[in-house]
PDB file of C-alpha atoms in Angstrom:
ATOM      1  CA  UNK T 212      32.952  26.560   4.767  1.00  0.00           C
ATOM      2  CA  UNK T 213      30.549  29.245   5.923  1.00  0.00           C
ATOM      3  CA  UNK T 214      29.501  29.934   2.458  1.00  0.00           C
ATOM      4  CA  UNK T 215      28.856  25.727   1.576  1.00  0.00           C
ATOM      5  CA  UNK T 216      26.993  25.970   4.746  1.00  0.00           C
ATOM      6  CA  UNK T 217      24.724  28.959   3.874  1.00  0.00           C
ATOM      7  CA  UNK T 218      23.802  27.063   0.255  1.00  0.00           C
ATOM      8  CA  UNK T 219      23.307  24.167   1.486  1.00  0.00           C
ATOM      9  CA  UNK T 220      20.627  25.548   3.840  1.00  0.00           C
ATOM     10  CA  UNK T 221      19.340  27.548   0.903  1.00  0.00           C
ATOM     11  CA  UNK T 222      19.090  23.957  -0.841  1.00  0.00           C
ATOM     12  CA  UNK T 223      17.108  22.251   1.798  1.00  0.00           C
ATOM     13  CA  UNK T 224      14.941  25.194   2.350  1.00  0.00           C
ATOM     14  CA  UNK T 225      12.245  24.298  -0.014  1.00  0.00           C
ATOM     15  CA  UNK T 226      12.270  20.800   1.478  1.00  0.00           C
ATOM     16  CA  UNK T 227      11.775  22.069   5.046  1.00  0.00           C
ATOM     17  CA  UNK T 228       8.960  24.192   3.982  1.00  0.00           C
ATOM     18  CA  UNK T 229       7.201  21.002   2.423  1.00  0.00           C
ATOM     19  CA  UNK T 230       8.097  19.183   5.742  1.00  0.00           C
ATOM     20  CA  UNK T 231       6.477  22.197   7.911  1.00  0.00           C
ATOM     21  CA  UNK T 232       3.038  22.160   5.587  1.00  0.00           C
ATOM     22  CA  UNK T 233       2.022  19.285   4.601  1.00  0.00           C
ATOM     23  CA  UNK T 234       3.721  16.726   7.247  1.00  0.00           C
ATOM     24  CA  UNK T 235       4.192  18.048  10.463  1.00  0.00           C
ATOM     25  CA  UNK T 236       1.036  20.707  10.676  1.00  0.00           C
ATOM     26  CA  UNK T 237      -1.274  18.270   9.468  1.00  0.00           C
ATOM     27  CA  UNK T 238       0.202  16.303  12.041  1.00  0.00           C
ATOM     28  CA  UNK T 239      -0.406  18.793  14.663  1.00  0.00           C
ATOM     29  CA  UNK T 240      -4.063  19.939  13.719  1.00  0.00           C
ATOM     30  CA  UNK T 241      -5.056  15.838  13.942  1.00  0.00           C
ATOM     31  CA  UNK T 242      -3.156  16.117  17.334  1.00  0.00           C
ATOM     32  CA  UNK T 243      -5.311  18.892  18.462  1.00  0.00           C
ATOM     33  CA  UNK T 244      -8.509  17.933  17.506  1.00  0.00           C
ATOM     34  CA  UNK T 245      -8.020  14.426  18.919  1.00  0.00           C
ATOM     35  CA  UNK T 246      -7.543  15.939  22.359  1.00  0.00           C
ATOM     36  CA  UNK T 247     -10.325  17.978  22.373  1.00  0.00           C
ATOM     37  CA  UNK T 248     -13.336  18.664  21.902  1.00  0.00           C
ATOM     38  CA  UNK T 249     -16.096  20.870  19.526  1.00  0.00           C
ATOM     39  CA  UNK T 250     -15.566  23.981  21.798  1.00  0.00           C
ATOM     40  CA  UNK T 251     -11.780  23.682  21.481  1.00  0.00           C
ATOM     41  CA  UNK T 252     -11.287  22.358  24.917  1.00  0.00           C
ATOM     42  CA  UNK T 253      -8.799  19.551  26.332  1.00  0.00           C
ATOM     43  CA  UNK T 254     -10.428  15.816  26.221  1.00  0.00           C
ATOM     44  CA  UNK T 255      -9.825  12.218  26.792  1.00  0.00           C
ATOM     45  CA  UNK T 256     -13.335  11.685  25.475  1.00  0.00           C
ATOM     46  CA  UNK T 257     -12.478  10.958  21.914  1.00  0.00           C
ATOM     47  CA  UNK T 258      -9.584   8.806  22.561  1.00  0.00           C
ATOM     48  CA  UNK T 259     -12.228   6.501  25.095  1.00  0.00           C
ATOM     49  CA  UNK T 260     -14.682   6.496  22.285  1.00  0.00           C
ATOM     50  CA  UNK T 261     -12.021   4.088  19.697  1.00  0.00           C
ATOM     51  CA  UNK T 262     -12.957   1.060  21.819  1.00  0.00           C
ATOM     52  CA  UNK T 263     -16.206   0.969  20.419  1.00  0.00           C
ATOM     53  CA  UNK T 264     -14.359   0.412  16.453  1.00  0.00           C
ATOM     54  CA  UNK T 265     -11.936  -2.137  18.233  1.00  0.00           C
ATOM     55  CA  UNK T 266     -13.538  -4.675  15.103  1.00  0.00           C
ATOM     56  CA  UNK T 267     -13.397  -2.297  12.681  1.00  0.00           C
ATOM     57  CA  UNK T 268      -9.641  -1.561  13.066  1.00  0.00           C
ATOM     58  CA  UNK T 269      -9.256  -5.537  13.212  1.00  0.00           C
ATOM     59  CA  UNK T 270     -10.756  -6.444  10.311  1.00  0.00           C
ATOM     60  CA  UNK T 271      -9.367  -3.534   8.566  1.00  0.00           C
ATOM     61  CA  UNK T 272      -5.876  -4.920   9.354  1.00  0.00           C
ATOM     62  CA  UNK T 273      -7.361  -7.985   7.903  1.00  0.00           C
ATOM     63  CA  UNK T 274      -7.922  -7.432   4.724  1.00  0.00           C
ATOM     64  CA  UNK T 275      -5.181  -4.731   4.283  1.00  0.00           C
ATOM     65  CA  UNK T 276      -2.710  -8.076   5.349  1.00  0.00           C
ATOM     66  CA  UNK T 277      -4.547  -9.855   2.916  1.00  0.00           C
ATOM     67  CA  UNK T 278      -4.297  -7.735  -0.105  1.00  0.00           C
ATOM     68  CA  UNK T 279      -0.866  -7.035   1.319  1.00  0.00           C
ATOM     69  CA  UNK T 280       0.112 -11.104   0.890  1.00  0.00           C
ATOM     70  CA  UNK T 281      -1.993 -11.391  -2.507  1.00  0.00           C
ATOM     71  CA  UNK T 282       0.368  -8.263  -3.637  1.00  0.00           C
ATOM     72  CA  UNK T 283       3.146 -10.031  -3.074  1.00  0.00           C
ATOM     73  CA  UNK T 284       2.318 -13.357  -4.324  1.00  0.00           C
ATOM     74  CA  UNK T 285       1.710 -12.178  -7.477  1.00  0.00           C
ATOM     75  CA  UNK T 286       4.319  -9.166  -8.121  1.00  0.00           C
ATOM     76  CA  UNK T 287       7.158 -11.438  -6.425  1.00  0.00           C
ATOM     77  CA  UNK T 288       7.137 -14.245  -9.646  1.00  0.00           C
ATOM     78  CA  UNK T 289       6.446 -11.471 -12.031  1.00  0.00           C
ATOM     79  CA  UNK T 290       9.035  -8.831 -10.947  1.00  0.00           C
ATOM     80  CA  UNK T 291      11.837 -11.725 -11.141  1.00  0.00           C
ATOM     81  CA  UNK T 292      10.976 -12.832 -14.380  1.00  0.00           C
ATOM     82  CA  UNK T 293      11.589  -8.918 -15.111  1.00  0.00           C
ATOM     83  CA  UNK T 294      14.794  -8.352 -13.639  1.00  0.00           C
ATOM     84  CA  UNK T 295      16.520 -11.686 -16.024  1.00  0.00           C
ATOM     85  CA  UNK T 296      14.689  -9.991 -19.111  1.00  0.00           C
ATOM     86  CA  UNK T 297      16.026  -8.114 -21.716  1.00  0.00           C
ATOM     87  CA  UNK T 298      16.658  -4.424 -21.124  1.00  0.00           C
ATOM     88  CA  UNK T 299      14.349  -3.597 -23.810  1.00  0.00           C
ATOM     89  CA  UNK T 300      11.528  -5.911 -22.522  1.00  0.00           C
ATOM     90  CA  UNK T 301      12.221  -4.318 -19.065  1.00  0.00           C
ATOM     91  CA  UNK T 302      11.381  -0.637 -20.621  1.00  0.00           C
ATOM     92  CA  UNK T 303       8.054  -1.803 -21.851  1.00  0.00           C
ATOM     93  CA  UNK T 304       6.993  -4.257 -19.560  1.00  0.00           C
ATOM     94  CA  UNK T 305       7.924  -1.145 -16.464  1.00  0.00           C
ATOM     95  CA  UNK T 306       5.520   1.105 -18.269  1.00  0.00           C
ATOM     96  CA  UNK T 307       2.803  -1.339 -18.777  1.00  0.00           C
ATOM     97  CA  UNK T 308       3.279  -1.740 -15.191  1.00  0.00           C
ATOM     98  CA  UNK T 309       2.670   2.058 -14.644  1.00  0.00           C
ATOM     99  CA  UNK T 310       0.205   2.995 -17.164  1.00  0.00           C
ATOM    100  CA  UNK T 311      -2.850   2.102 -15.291  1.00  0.00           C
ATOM    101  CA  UNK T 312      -1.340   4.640 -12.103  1.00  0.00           C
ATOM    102  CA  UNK T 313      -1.452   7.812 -14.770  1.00  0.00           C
ATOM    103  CA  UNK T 314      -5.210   7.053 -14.601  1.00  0.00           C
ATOM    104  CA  UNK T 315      -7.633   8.228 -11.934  1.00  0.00           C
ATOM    105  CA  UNK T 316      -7.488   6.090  -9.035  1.00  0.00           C
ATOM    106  CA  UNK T 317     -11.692   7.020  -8.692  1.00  0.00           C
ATOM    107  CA  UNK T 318     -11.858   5.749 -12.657  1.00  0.00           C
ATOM    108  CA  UNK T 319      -9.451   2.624 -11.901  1.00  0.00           C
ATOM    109  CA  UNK T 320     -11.844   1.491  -9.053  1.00  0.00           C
ATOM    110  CA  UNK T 321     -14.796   2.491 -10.508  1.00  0.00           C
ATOM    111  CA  UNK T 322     -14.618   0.402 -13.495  1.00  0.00           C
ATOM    112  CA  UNK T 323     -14.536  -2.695 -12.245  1.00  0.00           C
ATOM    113  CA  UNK T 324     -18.660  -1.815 -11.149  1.00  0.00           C
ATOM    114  CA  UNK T 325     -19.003  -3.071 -15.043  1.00  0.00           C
ATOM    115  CA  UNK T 326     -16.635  -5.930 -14.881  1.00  0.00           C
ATOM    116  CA  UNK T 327     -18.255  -7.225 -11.561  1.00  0.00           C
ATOM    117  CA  UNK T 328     -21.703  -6.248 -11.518  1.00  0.00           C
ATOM    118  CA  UNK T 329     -24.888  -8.293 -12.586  1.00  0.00           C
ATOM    119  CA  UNK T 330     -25.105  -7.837 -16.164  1.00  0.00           C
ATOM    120  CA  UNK T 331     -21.102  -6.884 -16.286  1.00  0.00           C
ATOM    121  CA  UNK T 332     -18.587  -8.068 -18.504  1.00  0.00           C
ATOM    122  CA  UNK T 333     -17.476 -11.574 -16.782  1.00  0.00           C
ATOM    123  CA  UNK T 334     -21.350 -12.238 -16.424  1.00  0.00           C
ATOM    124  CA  UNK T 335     -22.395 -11.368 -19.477  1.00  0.00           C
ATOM    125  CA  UNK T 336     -19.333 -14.194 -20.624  1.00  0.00           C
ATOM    126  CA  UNK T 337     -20.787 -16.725 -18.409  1.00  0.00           C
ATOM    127  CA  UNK T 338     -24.373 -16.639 -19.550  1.00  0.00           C
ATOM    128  CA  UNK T 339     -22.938 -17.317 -22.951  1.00  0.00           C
ATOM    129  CA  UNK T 340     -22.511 -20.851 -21.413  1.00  0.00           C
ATOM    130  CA  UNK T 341     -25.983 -21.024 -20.096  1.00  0.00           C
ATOM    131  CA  UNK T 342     -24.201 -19.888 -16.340  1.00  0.00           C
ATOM    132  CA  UNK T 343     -26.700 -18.003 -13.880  1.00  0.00           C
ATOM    133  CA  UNK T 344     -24.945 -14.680 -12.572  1.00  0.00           C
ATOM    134  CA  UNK T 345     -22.351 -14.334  -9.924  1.00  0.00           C
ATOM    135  CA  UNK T 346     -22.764 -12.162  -6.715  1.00  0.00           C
ATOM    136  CA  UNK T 347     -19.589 -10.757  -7.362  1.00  0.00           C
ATOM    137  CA  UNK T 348     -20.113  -6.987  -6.234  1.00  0.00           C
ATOM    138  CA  UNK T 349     -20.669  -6.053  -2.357  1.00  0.00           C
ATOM    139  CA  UNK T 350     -18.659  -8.600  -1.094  1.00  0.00           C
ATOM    140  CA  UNK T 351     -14.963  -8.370   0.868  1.00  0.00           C
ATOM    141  CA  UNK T 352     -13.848 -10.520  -2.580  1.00  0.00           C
ATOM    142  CA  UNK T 353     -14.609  -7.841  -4.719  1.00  0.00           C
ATOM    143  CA  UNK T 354     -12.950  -5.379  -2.082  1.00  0.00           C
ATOM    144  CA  UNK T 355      -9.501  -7.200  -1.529  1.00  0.00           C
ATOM    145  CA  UNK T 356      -9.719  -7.265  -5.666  1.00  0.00           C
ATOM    146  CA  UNK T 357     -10.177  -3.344  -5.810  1.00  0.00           C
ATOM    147  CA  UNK T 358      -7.286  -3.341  -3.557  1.00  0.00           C
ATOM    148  CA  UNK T 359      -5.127  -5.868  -5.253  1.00  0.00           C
ATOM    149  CA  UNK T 360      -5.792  -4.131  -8.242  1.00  0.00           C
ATOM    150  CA  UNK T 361      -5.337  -0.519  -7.490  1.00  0.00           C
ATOM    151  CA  UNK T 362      -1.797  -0.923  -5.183  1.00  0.00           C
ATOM    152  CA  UNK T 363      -0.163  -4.113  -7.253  1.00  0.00           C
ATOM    153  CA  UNK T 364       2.159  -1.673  -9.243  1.00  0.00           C
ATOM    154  CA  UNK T 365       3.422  -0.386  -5.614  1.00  0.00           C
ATOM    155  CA  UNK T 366       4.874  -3.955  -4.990  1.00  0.00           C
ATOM    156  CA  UNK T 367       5.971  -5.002  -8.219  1.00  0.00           C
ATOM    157  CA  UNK T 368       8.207  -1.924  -8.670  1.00  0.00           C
ATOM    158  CA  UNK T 369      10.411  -1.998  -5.326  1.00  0.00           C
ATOM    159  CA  UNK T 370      10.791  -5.735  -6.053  1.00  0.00           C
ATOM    160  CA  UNK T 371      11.619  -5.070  -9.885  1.00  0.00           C
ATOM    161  CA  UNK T 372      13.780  -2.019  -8.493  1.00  0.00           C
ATOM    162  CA  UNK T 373      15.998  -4.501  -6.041  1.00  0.00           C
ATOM    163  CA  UNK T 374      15.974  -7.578  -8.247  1.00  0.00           C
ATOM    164  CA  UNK T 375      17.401  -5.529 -10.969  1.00  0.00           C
ATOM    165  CA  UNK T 376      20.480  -4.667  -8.770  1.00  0.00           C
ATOM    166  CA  UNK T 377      21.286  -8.014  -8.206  1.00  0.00           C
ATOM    167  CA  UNK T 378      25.001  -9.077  -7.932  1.00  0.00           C
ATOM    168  CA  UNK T 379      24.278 -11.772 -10.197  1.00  0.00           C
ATOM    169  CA  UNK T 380      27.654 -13.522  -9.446  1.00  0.00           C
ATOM    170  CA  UNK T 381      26.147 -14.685  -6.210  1.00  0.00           C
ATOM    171  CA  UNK T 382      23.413 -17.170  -7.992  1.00  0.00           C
ATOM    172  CA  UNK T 383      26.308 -18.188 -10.639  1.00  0.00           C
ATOM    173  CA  UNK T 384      28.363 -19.078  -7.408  1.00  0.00           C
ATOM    174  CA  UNK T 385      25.394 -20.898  -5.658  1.00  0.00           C
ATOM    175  CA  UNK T 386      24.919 -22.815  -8.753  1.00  0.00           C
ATOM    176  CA  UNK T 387      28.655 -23.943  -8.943  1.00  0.00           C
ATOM    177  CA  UNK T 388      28.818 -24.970  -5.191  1.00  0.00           C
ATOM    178  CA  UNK T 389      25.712 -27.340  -6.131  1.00  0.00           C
ATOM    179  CA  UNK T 390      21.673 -25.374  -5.426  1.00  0.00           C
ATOM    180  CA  UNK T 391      19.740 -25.730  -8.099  1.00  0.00           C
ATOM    181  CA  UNK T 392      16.958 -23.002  -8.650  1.00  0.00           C
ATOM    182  CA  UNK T 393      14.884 -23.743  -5.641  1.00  0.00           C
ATOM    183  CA  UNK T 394      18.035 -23.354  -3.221  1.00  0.00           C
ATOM    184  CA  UNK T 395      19.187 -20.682  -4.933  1.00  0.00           C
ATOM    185  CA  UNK T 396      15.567 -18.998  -4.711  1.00  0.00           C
ATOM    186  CA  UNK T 397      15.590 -19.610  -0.868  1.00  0.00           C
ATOM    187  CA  UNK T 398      19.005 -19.224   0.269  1.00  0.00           C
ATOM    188  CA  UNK T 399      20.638 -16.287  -2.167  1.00  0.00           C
ATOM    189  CA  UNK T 400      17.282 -14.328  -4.694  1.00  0.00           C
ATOM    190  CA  UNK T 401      15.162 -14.402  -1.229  1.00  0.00           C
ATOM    191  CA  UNK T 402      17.186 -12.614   1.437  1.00  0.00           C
ATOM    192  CA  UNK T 403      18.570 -10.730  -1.190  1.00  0.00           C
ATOM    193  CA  UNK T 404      15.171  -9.219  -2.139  1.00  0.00           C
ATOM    194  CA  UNK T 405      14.119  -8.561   1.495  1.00  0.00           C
ATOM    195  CA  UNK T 406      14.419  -4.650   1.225  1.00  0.00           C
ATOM    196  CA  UNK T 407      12.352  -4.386  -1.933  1.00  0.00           C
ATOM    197  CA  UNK T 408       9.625  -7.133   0.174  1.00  0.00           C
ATOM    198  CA  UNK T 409       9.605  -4.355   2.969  1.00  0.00           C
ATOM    199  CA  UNK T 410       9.301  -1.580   0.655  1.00  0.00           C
ATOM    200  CA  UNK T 411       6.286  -3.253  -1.523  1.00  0.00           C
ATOM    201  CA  UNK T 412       4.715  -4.266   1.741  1.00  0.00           C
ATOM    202  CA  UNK T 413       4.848  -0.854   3.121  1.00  0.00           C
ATOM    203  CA  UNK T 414       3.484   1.006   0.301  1.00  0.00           C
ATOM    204  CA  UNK T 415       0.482  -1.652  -0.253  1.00  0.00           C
ATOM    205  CA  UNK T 416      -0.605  -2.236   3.637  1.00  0.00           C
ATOM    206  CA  UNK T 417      -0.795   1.153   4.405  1.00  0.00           C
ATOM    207  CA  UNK T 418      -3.252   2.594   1.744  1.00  0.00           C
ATOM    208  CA  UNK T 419      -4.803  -0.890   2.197  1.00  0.00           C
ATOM    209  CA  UNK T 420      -5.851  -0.346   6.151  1.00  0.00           C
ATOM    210  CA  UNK T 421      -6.926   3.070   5.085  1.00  0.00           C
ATOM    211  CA  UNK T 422      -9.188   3.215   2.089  1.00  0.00           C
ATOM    212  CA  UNK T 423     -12.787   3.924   1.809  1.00  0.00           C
ATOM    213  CA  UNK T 424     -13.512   4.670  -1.509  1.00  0.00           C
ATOM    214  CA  UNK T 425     -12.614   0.757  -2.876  1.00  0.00           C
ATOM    215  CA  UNK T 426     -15.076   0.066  -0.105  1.00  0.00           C
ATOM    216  CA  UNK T 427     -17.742   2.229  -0.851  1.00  0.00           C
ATOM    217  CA  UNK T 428     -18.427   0.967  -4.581  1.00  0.00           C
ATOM    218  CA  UNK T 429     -17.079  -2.275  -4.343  1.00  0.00           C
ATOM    219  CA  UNK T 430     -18.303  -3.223  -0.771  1.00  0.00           C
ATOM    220  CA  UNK T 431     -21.444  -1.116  -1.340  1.00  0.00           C
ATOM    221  CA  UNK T 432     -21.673  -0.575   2.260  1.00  0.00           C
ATOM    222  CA  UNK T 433     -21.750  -4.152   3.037  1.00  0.00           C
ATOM    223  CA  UNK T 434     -18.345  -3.770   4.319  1.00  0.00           C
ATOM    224  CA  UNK T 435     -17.148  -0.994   6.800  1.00  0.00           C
ATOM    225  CA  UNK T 436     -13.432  -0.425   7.448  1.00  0.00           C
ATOM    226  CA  UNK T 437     -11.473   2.029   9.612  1.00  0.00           C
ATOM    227  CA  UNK T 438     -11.238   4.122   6.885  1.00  0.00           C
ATOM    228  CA  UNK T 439     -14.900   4.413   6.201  1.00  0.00           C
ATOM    229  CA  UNK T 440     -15.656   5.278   9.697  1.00  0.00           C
ATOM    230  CA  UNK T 441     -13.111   8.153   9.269  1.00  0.00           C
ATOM    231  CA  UNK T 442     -14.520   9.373   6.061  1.00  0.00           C
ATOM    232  CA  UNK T 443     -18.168   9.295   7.783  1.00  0.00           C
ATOM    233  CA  UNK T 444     -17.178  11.456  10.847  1.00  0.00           C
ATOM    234  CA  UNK T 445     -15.442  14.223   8.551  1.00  0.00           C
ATOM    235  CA  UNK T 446     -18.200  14.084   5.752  1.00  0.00           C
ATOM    236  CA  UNK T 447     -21.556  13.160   6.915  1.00  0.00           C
ATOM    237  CA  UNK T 448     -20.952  13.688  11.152  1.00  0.00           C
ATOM    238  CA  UNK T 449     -18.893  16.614  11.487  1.00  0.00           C
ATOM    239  CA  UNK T 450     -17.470  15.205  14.185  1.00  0.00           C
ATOM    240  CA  UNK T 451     -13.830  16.552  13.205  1.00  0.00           C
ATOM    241  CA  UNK T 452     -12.623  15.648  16.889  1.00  0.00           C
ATOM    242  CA  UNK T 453     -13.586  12.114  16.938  1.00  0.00           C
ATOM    243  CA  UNK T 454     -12.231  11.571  13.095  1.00  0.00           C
ATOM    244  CA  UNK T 455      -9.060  13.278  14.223  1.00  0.00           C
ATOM    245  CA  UNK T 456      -8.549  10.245  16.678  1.00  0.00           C
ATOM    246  CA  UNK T 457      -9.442   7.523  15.044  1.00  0.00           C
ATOM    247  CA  UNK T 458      -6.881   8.921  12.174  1.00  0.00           C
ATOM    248  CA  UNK T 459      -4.169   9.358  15.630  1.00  0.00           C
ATOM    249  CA  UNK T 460      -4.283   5.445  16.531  1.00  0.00           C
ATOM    250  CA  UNK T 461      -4.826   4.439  12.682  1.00  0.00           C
ATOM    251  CA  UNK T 462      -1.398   6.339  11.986  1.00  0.00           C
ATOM    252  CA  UNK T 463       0.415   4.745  15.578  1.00  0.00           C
ATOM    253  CA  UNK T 464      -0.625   1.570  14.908  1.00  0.00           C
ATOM    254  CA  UNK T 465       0.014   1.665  11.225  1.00  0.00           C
ATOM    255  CA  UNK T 466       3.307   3.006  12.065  1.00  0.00           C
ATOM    256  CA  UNK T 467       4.061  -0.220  15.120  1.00  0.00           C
ATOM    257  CA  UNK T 468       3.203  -2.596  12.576  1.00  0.00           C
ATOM    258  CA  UNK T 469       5.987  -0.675  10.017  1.00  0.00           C
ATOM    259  CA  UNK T 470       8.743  -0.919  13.175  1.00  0.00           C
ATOM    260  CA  UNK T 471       7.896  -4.557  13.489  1.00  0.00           C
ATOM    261  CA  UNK T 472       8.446  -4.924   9.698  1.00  0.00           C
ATOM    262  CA  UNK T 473      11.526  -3.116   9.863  1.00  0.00           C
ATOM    263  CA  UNK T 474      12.748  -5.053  12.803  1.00  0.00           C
ATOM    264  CA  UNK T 475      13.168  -7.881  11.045  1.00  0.00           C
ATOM    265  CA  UNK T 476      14.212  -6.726   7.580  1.00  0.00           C
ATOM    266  CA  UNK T 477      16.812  -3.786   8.506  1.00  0.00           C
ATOM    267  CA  UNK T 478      20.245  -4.965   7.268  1.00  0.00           C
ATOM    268  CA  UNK T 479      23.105  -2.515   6.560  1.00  0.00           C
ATOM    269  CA  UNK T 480      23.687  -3.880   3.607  1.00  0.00           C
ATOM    270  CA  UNK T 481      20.307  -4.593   2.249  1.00  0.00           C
ATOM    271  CA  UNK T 482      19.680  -7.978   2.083  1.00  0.00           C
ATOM    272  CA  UNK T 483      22.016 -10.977   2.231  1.00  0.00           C
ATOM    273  CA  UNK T 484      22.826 -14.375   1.870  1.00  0.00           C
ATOM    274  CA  UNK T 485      21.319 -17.261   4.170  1.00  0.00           C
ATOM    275  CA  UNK T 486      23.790 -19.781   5.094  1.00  0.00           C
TER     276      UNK T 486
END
């Protein structure tokens, strides 16, 4: 027993020593700074100065709920359509799905500056057609796209993931007590699919809230989320201490909104059937 005990410590030991660096001290230095202030001593200062971003962190939630809902809209259809595919369909279509994450996310945002811009691609296509450019670039469309864009894969693969697990003896039995697909869509596929929802929605919404780089070249500083006003006070202020709190409520309220989530989506035995 002792010696199971001793290798199973010596197992987790390299996952512990992740934990330590790169969760909780980061964790504690953003603590620290946020609580005081450029001569290292203890302050409420930075924490009273957030009320002055109270819009920023709104519409920031904004538009991270609305690439968030876009996300889902279109990786819900798409990852079903997946799971009743062939096996060998599934392979490709799965690393189709992934090939445009083993890219830079800087290149992946980035190019869309010559699909969007004045004399881009989709403008270029227009004036074929005699059609006068679009203002497409530096505007909260063109931002929700980057986003959309760049974190779709992180919702289409926990849905795909789920989906594909399906006890598919649940929609046969649906169908023989009477629901045709609509019913079965709401009352079995749907609750069913809940955990991969909560998973997809997690991984979108919170690089969503936070980003600054899909802002900076597709907003072109029109647009100014949380995440830009973080970015600013490490890069250009050097205000660690007031960066370091914004980042503290960013992460707590990031984190309510997850424990709201998970409220109403834990289940012990992920996901079930409506009645």
């Amino acid at each position: 027993m002792k010696q199971s005990s001793f290798i199973q410590k010596i197992v987790n030991a390299p996952y512990i020593l992740w934990s330590v660096l790169f969760i909780i001290a980061p964790l504690i230095m953003v603590i620290y700074y946020a609580f005081t202030n450029a001569d290292g001593a203890f302050t409420l200062e930075n924490i009273a100065q957030i009320g002055d971003y109270t819009s920023t962190f709104i519409l920031s939630i904004g538009y991270g709920a609305v690439a968030t809902v876009l996300c889902l809209v279109l990786a819900y259809p798409f990852a079903y359509f997946l799971a009743q595919s062939k096996a060998s369909f599934q392979r490709v279509a799965v690393m189709l799905v992934m090939l445009p994450m083993w890219m830079s996310f800087l290149i992946r945002t980035y190019s869309w500056l010559t699909i969007l811009g004045e004399s881009g691609v989709i403008n270029r296509f227009l004036g074929i057609f005699g059609i006068e450019p679009l203002h497409m670039l530096n505007t909260g469309g063109a931002v929700i796209l980057g986003m959309v864009y760049n974190f779709l894969p992180y919702m289409i693969l926990p849905l795909y993931t789920i989906m594909a697990k399906m006890d598919v003896s649940l929609v046969e039995a649906a169908e023989d007590l009477g629901c045709n697909r609509l019913h079965c869509l709401r009352k079995v596929i749907f609750p069913l699919s809940v955990p991969g929802i909560a998973s997809g929605v997690t991984m979108v919404f919170v690089p969503s809230v936070s980003t600054f780089y899909i802002t900076q070249k597709l907003g072109g500083g029109q647009i100014t989320l949380i995440g830009d006003v973080i970015e600013g006070q490490f890069q250009t202020a050097y205000n660690y201490n007031l960066g370091a709190a914004l980042s503290l409520v960013l992460m707590v309220m990031i984190l309510i909104c997850l424990g709201v989530l998970n409220y109403f989506t834990d289940s012990d035995d992920d996901g079930g059937v409506l009645i």
